[in-house]
Short mmCIF file of C-alpha atoms in Angstrom, two decimals:
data_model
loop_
_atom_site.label_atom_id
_atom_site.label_comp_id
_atom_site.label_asym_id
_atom_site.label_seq_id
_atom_site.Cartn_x
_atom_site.Cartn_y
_atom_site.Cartn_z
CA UNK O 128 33.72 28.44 -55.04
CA UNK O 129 29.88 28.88 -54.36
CA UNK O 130 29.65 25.22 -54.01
CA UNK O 131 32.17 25.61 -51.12
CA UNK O 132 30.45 28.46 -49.52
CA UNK O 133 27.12 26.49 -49.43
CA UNK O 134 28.86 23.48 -47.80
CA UNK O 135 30.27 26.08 -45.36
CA UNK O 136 26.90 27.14 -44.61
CA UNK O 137 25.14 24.23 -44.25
CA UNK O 138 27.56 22.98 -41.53
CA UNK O 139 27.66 26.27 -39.58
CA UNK O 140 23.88 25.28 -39.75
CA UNK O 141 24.03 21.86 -38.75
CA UNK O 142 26.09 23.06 -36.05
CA UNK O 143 24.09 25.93 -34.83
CA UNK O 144 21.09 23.41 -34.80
CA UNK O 145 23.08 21.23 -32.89
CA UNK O 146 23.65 23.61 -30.53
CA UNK O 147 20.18 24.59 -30.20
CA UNK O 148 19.30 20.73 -29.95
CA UNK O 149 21.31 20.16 -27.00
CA UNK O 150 20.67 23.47 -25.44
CA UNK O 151 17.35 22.63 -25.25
CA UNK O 152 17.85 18.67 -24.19
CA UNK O 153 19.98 20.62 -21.16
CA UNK O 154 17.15 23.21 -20.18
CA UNK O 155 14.57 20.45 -20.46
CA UNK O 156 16.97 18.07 -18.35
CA UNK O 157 17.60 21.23 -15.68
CA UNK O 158 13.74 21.79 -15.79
CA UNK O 159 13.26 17.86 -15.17
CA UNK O 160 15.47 17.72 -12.47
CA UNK O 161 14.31 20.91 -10.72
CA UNK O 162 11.01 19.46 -11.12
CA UNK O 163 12.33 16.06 -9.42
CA UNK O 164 14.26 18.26 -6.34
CA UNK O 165 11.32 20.13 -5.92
CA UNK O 166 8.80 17.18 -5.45
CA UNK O 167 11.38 15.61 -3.15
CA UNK O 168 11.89 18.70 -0.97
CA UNK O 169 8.40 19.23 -0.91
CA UNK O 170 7.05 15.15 -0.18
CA UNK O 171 10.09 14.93 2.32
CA UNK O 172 9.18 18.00 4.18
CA UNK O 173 5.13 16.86 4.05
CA UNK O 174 5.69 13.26 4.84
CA UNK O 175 7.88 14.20 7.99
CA UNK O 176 4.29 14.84 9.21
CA UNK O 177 3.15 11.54 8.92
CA UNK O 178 6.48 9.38 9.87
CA UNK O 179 6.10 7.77 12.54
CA UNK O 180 8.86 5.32 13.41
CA UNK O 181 8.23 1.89 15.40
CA UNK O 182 9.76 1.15 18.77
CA UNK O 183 13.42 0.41 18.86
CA UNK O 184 12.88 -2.68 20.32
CA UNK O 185 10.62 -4.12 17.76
CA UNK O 186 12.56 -2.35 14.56
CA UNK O 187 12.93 -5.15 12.30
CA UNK O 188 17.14 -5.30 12.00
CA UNK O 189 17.15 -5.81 8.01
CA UNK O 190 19.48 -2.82 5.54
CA UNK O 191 16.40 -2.13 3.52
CA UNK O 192 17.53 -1.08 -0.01
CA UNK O 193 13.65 0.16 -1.33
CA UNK O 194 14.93 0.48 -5.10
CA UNK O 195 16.90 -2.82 -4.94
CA UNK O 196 15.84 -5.13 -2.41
CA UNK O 197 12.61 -7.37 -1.85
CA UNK O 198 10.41 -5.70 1.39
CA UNK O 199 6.90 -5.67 3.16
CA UNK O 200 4.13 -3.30 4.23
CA UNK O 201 1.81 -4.09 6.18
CA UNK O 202 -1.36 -1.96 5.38
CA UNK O 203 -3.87 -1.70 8.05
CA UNK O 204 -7.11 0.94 8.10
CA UNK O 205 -8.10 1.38 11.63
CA UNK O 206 -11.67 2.14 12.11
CA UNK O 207 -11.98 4.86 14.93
CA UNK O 208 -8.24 5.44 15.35
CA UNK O 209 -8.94 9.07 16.34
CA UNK O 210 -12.44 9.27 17.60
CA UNK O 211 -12.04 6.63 19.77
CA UNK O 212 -8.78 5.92 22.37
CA UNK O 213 -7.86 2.26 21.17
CA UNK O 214 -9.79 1.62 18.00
CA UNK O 215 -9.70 -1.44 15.85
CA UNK O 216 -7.64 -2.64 12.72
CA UNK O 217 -10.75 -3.51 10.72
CA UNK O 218 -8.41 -3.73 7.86
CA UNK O 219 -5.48 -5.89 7.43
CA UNK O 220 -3.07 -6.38 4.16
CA UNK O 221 0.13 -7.55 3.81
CA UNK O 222 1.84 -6.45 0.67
CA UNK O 223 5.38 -8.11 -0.77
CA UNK O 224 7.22 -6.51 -2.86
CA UNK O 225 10.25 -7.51 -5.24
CA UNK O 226 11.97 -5.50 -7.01
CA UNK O 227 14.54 -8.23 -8.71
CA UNK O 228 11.98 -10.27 -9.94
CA UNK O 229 9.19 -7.53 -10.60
CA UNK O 230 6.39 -9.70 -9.17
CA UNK O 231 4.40 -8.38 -6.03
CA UNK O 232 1.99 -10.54 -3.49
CA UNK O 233 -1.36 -9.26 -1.68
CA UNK O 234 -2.41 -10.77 1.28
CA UNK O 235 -5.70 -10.02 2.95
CA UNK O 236 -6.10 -11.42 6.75
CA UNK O 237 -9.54 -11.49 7.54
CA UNK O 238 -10.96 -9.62 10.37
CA UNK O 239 -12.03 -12.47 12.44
CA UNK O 240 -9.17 -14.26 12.34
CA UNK O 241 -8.45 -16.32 14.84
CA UNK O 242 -4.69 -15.30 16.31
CA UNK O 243 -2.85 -15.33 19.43
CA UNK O 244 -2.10 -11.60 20.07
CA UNK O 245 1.25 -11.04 22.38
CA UNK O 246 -0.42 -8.18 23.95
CA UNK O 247 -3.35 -9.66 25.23
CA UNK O 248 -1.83 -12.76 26.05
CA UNK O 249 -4.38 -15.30 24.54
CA UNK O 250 -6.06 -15.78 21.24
CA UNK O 251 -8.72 -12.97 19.94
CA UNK O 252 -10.02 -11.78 16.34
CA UNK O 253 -7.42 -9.94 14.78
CA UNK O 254 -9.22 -6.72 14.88
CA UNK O 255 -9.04 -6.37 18.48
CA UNK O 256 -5.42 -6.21 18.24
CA UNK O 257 -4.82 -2.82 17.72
CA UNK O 258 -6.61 -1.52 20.67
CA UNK O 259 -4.16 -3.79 22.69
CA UNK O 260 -1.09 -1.75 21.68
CA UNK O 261 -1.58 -0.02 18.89
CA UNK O 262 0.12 -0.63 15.02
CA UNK O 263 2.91 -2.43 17.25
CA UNK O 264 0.73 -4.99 18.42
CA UNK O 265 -1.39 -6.04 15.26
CA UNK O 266 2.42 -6.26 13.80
CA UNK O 267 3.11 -8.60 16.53
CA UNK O 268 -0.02 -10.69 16.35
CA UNK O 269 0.45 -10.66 12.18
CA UNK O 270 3.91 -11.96 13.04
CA UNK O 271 2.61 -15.13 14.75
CA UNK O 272 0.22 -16.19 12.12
CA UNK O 273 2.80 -14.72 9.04
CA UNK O 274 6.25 -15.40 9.73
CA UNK O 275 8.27 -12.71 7.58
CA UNK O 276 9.76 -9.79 8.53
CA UNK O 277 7.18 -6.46 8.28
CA UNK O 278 9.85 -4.09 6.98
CA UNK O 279 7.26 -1.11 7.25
CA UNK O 280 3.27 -0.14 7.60
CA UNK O 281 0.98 2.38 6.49
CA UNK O 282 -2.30 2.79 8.93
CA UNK O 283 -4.89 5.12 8.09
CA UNK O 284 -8.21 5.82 9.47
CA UNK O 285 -11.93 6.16 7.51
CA UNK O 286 -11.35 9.84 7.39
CA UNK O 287 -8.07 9.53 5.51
CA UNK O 288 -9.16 6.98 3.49
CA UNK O 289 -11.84 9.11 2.08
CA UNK O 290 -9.13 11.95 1.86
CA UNK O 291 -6.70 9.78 -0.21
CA UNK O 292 -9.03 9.07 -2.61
CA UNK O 293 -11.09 12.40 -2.97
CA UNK O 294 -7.19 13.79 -3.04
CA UNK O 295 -7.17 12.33 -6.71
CA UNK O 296 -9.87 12.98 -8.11
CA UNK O 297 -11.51 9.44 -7.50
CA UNK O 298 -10.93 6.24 -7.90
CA UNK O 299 -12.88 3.85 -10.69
CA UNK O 300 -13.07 -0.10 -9.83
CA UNK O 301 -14.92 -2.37 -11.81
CA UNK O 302 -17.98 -3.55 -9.57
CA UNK O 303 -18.44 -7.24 -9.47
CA UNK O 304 -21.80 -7.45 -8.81
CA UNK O 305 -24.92 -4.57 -8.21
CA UNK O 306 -25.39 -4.04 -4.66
CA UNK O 307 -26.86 -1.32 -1.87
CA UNK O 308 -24.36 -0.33 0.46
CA UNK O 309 -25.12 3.20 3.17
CA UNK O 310 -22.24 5.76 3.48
CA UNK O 311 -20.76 6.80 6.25
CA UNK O 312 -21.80 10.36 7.93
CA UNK O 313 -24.95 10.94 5.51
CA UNK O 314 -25.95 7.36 6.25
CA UNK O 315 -27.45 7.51 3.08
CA UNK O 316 -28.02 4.33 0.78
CA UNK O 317 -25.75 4.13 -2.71
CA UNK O 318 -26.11 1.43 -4.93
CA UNK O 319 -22.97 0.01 -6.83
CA UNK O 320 -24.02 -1.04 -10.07
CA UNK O 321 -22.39 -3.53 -11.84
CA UNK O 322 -19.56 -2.75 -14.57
CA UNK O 323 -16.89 0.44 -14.11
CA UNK O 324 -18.02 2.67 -11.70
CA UNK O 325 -16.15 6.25 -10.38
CA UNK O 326 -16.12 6.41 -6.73
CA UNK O 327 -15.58 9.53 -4.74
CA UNK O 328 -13.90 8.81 -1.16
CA UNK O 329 -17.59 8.63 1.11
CA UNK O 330 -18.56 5.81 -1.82
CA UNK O 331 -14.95 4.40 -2.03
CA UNK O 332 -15.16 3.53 1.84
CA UNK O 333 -18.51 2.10 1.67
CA UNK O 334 -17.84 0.22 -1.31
CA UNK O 335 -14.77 -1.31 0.66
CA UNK O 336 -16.72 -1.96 3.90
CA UNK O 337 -19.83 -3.54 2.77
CA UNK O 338 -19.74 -7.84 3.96
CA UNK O 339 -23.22 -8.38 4.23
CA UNK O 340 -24.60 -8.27 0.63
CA UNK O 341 -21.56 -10.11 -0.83
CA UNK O 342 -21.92 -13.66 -1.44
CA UNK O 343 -17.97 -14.56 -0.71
CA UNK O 344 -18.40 -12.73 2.39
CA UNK O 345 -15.18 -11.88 3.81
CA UNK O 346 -13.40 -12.95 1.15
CA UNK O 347 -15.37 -11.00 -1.53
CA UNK O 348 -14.57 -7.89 0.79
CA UNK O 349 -10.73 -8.61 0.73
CA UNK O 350 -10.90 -8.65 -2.66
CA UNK O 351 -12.96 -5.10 -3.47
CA UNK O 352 -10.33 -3.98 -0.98
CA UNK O 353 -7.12 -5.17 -2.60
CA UNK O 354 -9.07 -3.98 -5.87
CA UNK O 355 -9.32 -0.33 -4.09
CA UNK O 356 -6.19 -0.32 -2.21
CA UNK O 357 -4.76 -0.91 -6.32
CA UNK O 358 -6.72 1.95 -7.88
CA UNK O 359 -5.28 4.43 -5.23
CA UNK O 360 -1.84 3.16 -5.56
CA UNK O 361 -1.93 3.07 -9.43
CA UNK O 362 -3.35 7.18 -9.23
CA UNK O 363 -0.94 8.61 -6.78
CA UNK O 364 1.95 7.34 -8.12
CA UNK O 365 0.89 8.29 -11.83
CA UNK O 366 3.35 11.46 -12.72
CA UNK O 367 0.67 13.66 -13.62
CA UNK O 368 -0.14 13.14 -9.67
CA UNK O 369 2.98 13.75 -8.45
CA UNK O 370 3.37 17.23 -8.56
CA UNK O 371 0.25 17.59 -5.68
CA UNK O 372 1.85 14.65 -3.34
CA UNK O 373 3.09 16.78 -0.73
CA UNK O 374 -0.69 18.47 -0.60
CA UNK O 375 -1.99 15.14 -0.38
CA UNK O 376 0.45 13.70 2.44
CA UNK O 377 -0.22 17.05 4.26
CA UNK O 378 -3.45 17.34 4.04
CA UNK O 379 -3.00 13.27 5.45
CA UNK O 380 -1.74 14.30 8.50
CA UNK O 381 -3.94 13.63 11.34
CA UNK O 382 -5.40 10.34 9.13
CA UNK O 383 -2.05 8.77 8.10
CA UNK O 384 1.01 7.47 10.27
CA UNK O 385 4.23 5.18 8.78
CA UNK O 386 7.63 4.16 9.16
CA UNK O 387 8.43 4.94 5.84
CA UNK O 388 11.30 7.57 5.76
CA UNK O 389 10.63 10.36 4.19
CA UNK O 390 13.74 9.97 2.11
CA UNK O 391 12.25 6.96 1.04
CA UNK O 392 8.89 7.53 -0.18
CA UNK O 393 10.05 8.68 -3.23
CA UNK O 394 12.05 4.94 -3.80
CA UNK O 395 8.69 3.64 -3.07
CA UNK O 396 7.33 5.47 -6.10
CA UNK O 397 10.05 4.68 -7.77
CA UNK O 398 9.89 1.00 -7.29
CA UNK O 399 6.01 1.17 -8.17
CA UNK O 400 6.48 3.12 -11.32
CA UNK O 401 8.90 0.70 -12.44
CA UNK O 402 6.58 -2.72 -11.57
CA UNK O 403 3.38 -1.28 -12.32
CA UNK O 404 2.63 -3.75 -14.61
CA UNK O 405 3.64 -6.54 -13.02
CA UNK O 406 1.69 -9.32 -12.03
CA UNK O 407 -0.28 -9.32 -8.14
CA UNK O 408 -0.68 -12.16 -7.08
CA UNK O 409 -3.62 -12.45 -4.38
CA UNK O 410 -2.84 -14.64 -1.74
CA UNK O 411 -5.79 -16.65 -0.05
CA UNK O 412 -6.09 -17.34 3.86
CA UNK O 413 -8.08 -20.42 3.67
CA UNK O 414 -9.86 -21.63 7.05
CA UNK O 415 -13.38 -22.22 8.45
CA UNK O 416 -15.60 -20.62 10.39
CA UNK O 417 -16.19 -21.47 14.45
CA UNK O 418 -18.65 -20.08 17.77
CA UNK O 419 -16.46 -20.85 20.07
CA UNK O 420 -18.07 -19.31 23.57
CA UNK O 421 -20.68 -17.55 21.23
CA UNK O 422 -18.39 -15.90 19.20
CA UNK O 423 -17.81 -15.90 15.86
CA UNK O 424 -14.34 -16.81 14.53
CA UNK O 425 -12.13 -17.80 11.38
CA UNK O 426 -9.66 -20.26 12.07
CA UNK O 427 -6.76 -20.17 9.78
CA UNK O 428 -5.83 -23.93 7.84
CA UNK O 429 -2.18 -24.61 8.78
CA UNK O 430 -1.62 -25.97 5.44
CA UNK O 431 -2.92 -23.00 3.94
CA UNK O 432 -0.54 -20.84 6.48
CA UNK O 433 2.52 -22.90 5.89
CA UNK O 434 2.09 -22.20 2.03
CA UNK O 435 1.59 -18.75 2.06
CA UNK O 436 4.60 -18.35 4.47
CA UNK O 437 6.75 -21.19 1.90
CA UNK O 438 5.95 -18.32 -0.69
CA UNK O 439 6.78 -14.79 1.23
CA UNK O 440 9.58 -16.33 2.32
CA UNK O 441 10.70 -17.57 -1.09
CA UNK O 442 9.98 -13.77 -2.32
CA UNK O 443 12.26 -12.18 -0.10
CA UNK O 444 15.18 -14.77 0.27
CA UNK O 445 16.28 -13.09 -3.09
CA UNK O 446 17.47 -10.29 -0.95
CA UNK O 447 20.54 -9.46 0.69
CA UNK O 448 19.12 -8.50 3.78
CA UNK O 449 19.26 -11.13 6.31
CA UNK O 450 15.32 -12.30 7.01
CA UNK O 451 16.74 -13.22 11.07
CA UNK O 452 14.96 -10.36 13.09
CA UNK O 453 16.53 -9.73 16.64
CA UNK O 454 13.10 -8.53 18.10
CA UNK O 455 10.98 -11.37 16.13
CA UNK O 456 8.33 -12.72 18.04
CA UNK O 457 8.27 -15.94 19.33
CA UNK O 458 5.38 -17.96 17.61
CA UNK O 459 3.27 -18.71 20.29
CA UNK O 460 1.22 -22.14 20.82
CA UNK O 461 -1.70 -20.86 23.67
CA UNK O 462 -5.21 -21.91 22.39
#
């Protein structure tokens, strides 16, 4: 009899702990889930500030699944975008990303590379093309050296840069070499010392700007950038960052423009989160350098253009969506 009324009791225990067990999986599942709605309602809301959606008539026509399908973003910093009327795209990356086979490409176009820019009509650095038309027309002129669609872009200027990364808290790179480099607005000199190194935003922009001191030149700038552009992605989409997103985008707002939909940016995340660890492979532009008329250019190697186009185009042929773009630009064959 006893030894039935302890088995009684130990399964009206079992059970009561089972209750409590899943009572509190379903309050921390509610709580998690609030938690998600309420980052999403809040980024959505913040990022409406900063959408900016490209011309109908240049819209790439491709059904863009973020969490699913292979896609591009072309990231461009635009020195003087608000000070100035035109400004320049002293910064130009083109990022691939695919989700199927969790493997992600940087490419870095140099600033004085040599393109033929649609709005201008003839060939120019690639810098110059964004005062000719804006983030349309360095799309455009990307388009006829890089022939892929550019599914979206992100464009921020020196101001917003330095925002992003003071936002979190700093960024820490691993310096290749020790180096003197002056900061923007203090015009003070920092020096980058070799090894891991915290950067606040003024030191992150500098450290990302400096050409003249580097060896590689260009190319040792495109890659501190790409090493930078990393960093920030890897800290904002970290989830101890994500509850102060929408704070970041908003405080973004006058710095920050992209056709990302706001119901999106979240899939972006997503997508991130889930390849974080997956390989980036850096694509190289390779070229030489040219005067021609006393200035200074970098004229893209065909070869090397044909096999960095062979690749993108491999990367996102694993998609659904159709890579045939109704607005695509014509490549154009002016010298």
């Amino acid at each position: 009899m006893n030894h039935t009324r302890k088995t009684v009791k130990k399964r009206k225990k079992k059970k009561r702990l089972r209750r409590l067990f899943l009572l509190v999986f379903l309050l921390l599942l509610g709580g998690v889930g609030a938690f998600g709605y309420n980052i999403y309602s809040e980024t959505k809301q913040a990022s409406s500030k900063i959408y900016q959606a490209l011309d109908p008539s240049s819209k790439p026509a491709r059904n863009i699944e973020m969490r699913k399908d292979p896609f591009t973003v072309l990231l461009v910093g635009v020195e003087n975008q608000y000070h100035d009327e035109e400004g320049r795209s002293d910064v130009v990356m083109l990022l691939t990303v695919n989700p199927k086979t969790n493997k992600v490409y940087l490419l870095s176009i140099p600033r004085d590379t040599r393109v033929y820019i649609p709005s201008e009509g003839r060939k120019d650095k690639i810098t110059h093309s964004y005062s000719h038309g804006g983030i349309q027309s360095t799309i455009a002129a990307v388009n006829e050296l890089i022939d892929v669609p550019i599914d979206y872009y992100v464009t921020t200027d020196f101001e917003g840069f330095e925002k992003i990364v003071d936002s979190l808290g700093g960024v820490t790179v691993d310096v290749p070499f020790t180096f003197k480099a002056q900061l923007t607005g203090s015009l003070k000199w920092h020096t980058f010392h070799k090894g891991k190194q915290e950067l606040n935003g003024n030191e992150a922009l500098a450290y990302v700007r400096m050409r003249k001191s580097d060896p590689r030149g260009d190319f040792g700038r495109n890659e501190r950038q790409k090493q930078v552009i990393r960093a920030i992605i890897d800290k904002s989409t970290s989830i101890t960052s994500l509850p102060k997103l929408d704070d970041v985008i908003a405080d973004l707002g006058d710095h920050v423009r992209t056709n990302i939909p706001p119901s999106d940016l979240l899939s972006f995340i997503y997508v991130y989160q889930k390849m974080k660890n997956a390989d980036v492979e850096n694509l190289h532009l390779k070229g030489y350098d040219e005067t021609i008329n006393g200035v200074y250019y970098y004229i893209p190697d065909e070869q090397s253009v044909s096999s960095i186009n062979e690749t993108l185009r491999q990367a996102l042929e694993t998609s659904n969506a159709s890579l045939t773009r109704s607005d695509s630009p014509s490549t154009q064959s002016q010298n």
